PDB file of C-alpha atoms in Angstrom:
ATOM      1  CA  UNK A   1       1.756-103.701 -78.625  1.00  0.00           C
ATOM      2  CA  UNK A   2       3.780-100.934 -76.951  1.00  0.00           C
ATOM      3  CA  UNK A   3       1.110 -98.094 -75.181  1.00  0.00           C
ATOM      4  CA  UNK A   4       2.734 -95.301 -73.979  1.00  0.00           C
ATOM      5  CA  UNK A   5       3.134 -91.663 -74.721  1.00  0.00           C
ATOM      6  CA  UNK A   6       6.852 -90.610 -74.197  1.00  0.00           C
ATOM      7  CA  UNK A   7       8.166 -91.302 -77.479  1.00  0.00           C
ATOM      8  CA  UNK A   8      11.707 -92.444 -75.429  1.00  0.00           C
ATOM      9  CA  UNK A   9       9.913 -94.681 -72.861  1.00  0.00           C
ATOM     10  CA  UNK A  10       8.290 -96.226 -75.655  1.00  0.00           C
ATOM     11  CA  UNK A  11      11.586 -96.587 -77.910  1.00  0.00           C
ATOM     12  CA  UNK A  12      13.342 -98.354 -74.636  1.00  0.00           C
ATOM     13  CA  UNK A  13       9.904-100.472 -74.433  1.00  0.00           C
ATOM     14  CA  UNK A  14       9.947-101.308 -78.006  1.00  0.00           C
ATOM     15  CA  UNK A  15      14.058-102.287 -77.253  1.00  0.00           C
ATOM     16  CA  UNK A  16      12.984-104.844 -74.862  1.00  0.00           C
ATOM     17  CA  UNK A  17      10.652-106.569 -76.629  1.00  0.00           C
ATOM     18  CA  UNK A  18      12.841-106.832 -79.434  1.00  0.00           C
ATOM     19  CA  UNK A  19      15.252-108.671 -76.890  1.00  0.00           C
ATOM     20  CA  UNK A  20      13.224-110.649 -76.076  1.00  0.00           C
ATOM     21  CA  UNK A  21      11.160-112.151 -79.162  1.00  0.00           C
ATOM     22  CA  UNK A  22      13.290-110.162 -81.958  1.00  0.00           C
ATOM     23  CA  UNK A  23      10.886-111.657 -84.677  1.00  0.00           C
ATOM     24  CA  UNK A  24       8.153-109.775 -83.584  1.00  0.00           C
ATOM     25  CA  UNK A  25       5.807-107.099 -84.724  1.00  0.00           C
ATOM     26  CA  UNK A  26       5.762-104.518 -82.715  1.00  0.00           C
ATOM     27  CA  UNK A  27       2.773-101.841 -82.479  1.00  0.00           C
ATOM     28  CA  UNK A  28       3.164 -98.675 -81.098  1.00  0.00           C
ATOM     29  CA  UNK A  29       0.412 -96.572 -79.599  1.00  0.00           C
ATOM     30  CA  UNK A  30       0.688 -92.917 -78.354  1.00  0.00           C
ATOM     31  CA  UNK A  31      -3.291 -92.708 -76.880  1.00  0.00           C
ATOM     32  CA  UNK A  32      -5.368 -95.109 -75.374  1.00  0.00           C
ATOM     33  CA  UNK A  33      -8.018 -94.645 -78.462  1.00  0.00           C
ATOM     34  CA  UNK A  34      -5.389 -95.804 -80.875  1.00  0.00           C
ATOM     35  CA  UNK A  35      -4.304 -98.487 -78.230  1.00  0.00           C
ATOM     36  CA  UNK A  36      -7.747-100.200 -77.882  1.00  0.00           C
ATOM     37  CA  UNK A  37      -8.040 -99.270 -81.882  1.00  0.00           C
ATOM     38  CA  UNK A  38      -4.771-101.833 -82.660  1.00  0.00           C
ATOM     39  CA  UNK A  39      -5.859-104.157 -80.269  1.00  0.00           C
ATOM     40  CA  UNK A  40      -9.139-104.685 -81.756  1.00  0.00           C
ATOM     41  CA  UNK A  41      -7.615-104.607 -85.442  1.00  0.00           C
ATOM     42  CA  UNK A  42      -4.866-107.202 -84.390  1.00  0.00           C
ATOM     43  CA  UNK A  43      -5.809-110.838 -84.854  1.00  0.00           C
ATOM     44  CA  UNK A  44      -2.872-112.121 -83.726  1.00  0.00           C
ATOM     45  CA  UNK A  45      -1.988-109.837 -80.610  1.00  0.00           C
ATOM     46  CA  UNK A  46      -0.010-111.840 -77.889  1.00  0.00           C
ATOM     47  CA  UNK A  47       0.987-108.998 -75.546  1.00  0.00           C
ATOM     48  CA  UNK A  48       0.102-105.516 -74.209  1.00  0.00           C
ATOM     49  CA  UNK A  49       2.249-103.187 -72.720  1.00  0.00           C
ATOM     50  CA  UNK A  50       0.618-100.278 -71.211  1.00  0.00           C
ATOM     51  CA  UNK A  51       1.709 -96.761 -69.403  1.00  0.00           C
ATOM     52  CA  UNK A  52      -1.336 -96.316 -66.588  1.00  0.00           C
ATOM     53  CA  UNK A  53      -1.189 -92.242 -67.756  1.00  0.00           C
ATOM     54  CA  UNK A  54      -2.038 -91.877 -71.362  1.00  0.00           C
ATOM     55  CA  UNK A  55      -3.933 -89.195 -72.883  1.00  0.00           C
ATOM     56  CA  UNK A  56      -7.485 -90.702 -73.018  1.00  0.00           C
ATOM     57  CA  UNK A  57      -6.822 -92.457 -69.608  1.00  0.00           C
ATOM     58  CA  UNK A  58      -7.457 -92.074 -66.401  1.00  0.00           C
ATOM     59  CA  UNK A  59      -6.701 -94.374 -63.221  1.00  0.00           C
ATOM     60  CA  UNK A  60      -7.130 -98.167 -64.572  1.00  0.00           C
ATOM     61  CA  UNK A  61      -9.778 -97.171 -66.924  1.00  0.00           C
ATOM     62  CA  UNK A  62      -6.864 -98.182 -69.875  1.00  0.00           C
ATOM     63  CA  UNK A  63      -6.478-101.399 -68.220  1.00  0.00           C
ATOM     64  CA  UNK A  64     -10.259-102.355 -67.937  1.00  0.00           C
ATOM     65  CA  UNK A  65     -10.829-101.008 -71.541  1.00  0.00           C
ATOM     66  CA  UNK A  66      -8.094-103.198 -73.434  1.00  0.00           C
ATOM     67  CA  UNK A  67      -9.145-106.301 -71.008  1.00  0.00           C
ATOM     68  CA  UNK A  68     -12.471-105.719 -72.790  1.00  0.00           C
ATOM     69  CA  UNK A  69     -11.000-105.403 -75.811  1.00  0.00           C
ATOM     70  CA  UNK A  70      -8.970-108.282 -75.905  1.00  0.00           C
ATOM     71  CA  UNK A  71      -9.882-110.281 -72.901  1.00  0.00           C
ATOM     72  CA  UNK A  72      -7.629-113.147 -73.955  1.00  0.00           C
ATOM     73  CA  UNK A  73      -4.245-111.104 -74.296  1.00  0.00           C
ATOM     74  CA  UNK A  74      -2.024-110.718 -71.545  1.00  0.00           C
ATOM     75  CA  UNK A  75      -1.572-106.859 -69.999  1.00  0.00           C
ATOM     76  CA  UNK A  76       1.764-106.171 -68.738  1.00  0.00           C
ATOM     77  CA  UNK A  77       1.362-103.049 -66.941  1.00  0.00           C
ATOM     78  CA  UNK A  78       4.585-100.542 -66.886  1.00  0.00           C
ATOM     79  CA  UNK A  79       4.334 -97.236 -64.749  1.00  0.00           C
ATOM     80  CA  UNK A  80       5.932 -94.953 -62.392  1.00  0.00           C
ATOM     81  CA  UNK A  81       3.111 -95.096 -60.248  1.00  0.00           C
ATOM     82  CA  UNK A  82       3.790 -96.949 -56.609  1.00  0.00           C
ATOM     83  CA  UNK A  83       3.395-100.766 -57.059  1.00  0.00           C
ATOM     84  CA  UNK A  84       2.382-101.227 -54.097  1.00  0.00           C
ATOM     85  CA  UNK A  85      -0.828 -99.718 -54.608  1.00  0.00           C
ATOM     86  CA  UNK A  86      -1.035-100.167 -58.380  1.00  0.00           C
ATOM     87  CA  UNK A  87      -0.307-103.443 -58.775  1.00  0.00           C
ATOM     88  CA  UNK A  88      -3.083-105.051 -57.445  1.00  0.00           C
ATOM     89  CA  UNK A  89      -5.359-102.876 -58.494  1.00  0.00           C
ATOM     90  CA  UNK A  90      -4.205-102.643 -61.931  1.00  0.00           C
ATOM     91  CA  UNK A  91      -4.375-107.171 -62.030  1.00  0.00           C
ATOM     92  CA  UNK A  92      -8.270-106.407 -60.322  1.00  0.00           C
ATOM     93  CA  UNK A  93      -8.847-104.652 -63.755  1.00  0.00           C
ATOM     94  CA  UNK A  94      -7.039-107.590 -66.019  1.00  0.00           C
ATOM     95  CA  UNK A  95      -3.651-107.185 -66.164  1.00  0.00           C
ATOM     96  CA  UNK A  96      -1.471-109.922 -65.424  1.00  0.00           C
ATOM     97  CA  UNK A  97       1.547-108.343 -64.193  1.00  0.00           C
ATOM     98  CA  UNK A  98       3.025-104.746 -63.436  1.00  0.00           C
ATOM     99  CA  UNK A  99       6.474-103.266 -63.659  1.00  0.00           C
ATOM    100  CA  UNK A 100       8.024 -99.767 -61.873  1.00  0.00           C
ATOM    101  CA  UNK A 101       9.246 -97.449 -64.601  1.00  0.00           C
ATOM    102  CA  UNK A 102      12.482 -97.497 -62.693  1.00  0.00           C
ATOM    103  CA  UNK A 103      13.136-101.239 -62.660  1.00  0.00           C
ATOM    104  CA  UNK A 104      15.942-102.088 -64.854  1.00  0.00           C
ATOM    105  CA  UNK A 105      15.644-103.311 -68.512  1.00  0.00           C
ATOM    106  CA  UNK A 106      16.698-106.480 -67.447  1.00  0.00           C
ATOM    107  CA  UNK A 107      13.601-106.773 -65.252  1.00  0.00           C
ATOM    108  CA  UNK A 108      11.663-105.492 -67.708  1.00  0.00           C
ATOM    109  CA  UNK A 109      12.576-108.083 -70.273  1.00  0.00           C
ATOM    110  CA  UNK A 110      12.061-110.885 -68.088  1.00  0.00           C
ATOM    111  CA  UNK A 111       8.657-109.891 -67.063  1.00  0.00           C
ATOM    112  CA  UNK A 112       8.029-109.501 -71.269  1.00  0.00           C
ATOM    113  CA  UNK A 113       9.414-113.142 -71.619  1.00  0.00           C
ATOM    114  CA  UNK A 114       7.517-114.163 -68.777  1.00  0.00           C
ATOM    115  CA  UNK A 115       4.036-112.838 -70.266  1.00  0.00           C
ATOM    116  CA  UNK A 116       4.838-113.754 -73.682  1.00  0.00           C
ATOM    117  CA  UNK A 117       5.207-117.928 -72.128  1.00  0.00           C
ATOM    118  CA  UNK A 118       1.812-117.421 -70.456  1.00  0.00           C
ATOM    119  CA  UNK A 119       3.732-117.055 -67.150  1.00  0.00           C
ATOM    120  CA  UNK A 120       1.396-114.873 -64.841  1.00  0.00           C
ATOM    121  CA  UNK A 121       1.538-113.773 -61.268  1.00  0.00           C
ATOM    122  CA  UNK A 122      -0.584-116.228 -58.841  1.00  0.00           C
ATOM    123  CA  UNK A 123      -4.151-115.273 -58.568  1.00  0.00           C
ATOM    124  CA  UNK A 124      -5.335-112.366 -56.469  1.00  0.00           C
ATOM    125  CA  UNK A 125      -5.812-113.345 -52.252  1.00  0.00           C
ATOM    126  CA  UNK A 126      -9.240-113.100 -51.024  1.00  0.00           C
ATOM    127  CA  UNK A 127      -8.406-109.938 -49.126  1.00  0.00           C
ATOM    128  CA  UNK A 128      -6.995-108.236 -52.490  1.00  0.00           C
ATOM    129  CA  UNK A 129     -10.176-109.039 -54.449  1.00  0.00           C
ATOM    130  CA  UNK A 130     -12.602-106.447 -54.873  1.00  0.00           C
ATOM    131  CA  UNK A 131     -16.357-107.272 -55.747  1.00  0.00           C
ATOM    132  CA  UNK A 132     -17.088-104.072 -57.299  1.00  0.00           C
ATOM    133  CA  UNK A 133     -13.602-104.283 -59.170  1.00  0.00           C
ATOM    134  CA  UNK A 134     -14.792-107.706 -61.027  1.00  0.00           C
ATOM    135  CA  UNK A 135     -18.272-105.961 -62.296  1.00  0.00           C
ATOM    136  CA  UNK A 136     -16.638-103.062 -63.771  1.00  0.00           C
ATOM    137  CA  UNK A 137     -14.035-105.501 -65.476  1.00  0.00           C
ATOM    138  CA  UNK A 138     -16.499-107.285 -67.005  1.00  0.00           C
ATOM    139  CA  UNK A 139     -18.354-104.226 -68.671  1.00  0.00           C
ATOM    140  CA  UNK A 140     -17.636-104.138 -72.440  1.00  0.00           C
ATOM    141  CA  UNK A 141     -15.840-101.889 -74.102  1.00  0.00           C
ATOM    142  CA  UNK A 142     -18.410 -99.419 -75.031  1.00  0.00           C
ATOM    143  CA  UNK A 143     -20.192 -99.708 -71.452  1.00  0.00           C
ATOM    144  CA  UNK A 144     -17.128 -98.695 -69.957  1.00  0.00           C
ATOM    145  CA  UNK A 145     -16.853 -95.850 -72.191  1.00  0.00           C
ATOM    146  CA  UNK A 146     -20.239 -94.913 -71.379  1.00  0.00           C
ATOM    147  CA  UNK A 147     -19.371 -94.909 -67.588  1.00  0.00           C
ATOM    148  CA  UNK A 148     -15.904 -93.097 -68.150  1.00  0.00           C
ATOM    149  CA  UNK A 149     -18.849 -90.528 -69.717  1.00  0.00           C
ATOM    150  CA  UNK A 150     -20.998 -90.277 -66.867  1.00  0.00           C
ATOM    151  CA  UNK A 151     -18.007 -89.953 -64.566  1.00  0.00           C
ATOM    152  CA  UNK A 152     -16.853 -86.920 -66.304  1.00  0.00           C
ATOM    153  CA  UNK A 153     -20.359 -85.517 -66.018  1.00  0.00           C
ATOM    154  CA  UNK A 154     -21.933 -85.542 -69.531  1.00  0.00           C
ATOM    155  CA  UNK A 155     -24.974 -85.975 -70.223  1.00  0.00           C
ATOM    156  CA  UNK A 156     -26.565 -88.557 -71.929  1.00  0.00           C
ATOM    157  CA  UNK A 157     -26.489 -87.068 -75.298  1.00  0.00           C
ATOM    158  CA  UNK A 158     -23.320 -85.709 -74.958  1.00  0.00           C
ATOM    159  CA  UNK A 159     -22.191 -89.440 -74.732  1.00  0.00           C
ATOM    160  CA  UNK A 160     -24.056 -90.242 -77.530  1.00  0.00           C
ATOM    161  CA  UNK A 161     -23.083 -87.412 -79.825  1.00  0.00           C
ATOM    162  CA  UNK A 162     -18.978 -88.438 -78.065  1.00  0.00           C
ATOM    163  CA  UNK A 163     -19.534 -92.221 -79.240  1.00  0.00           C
ATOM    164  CA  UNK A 164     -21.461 -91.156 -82.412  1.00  0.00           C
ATOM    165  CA  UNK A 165     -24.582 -93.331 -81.609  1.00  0.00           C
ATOM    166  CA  UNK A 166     -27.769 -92.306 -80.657  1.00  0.00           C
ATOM    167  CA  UNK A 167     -29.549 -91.291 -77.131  1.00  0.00           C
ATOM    168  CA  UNK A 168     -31.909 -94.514 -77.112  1.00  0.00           C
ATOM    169  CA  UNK A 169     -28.295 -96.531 -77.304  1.00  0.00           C
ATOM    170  CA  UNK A 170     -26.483 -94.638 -74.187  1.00  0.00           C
ATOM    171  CA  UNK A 171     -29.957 -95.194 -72.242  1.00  0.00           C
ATOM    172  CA  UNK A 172     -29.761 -98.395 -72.821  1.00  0.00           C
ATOM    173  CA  UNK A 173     -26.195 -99.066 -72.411  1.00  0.00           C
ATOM    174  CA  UNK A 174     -27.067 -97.533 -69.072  1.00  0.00           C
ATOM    175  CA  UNK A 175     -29.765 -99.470 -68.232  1.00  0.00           C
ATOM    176  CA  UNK A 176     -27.268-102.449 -68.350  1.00  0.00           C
ATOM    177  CA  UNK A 177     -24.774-101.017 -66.374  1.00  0.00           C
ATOM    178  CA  UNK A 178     -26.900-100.140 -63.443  1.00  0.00           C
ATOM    179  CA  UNK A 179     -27.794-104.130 -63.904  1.00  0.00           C
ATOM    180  CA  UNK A 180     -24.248-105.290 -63.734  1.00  0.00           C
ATOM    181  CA  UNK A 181     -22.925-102.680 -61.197  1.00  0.00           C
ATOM    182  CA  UNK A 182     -26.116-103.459 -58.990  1.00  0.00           C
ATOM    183  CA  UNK A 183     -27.012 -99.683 -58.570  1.00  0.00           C
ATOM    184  CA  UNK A 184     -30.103 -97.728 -58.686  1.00  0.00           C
ATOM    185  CA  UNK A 185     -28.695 -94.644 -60.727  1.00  0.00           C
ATOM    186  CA  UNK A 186     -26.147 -92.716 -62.822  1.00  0.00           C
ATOM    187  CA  UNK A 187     -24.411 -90.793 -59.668  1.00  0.00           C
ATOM    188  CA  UNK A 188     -24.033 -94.418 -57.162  1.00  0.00           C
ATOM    189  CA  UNK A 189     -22.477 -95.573 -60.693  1.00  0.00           C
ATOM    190  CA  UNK A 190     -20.107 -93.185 -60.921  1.00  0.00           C
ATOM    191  CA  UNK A 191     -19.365 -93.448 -57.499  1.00  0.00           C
ATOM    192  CA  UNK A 192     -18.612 -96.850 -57.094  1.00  0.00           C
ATOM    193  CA  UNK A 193     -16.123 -96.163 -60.611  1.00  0.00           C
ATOM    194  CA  UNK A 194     -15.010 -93.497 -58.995  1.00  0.00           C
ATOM    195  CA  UNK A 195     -14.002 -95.373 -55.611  1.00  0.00           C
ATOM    196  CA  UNK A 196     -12.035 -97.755 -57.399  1.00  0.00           C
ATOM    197  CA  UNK A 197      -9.486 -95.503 -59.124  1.00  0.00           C
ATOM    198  CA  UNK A 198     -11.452 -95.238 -62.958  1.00  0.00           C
ATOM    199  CA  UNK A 199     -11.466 -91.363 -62.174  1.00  0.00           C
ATOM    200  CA  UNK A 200      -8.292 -90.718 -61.036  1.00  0.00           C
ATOM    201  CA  UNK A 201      -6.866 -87.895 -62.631  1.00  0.00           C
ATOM    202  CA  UNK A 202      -9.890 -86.938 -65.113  1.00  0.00           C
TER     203      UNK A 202
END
């Protein structure tokens, strides 16, 4: 799957993957929703390649969503953001690589064939692990969305009436999150999302 919202990015994307693995079937994804939508339709996903700024995202909430999603399928990360920074962050969240926008294709394409072998970057160094980072990751899907709620300030049944369930189901959700964060409440919760890049940009 190809996630990213300039249609010409995504063409060159698309381009590359065809290079590399010209049999495949290629999925294309504008917005994060329809991103995490075709990843959980797609039995037979083997790679993900996702622009950190997509409408619906916001800092490496895209990331930590699809890893959700699809824990098991590799995230190749492509942005213009500074790798420095993003890369590790982006890996804390799931994904097992991450490319500049202005690498060349040739880079690109041997990152793809790379991630499509199972061919990862080594693990994350003590001192680039993040504690906080690994209980956010392992939120599910509709926890995280939850927080991403709470972090744009919305009320409880706003979420709700936003994720079409009912108020008893976002307390509860949030119940579990406080559990798995370790935090007493809804604002040390956003915080500690908050600190680690999830609201970037919202």
């Amino acid at each position: 799957m190809v996630a990213d919202d300039h249609p010409l990015f995504r063409h060159a994307l698309v381009m590359a993957v065809e290079s590399v693995a010209p049999h495949a079937r290629i999925i294309e994804a504008a917005t994060l929703d329809r991103a995490v939508q075709a990843a959980g339709a797609t039995s037979d996903l083997l790679l993900i390649l996702l622009d950190l700024k997509m409408p619906g995202s916001a800092g490496f909430s895209g990331v930590a969503l699809l890893h959700a999603e699809r824990p098991s399928v590799p995230i190749l990360v492509i942005s213009s953001a500074e790798a420095q920074v993003a890369s590790p962050e982006a890996r804390r969240y799931g994904a097992v690589g991450f490319i500049g926008k202005d690498q060349p294709l040739s880079v690109m394409e041997e990152a793809i064939a790379a991630a499509l072998d199972g061919n990862s970057p080594a693990p994350l160094s003590a001192v680039e692990t993040d504690d906080m980072a690994d209980k956010v990751a392992a939120l599910t899907p509709t926890q995280l969305r939850v927080l991403l709620g709470v972090l744009d300030g919305r009320l409880n049944k706003q979420i709700a009436f936003d994720l079409g369930v009912a108020e008893s189901t976002i307390k509860s959700h949030m119940t579990t999150i406080l559990a798995k964060l370790g935090v007493q409440n809804r604002t040390q919760a956003a915080l500690a999302a908050r600190a680690l890049g999830l609201g970037a940009d919202r």
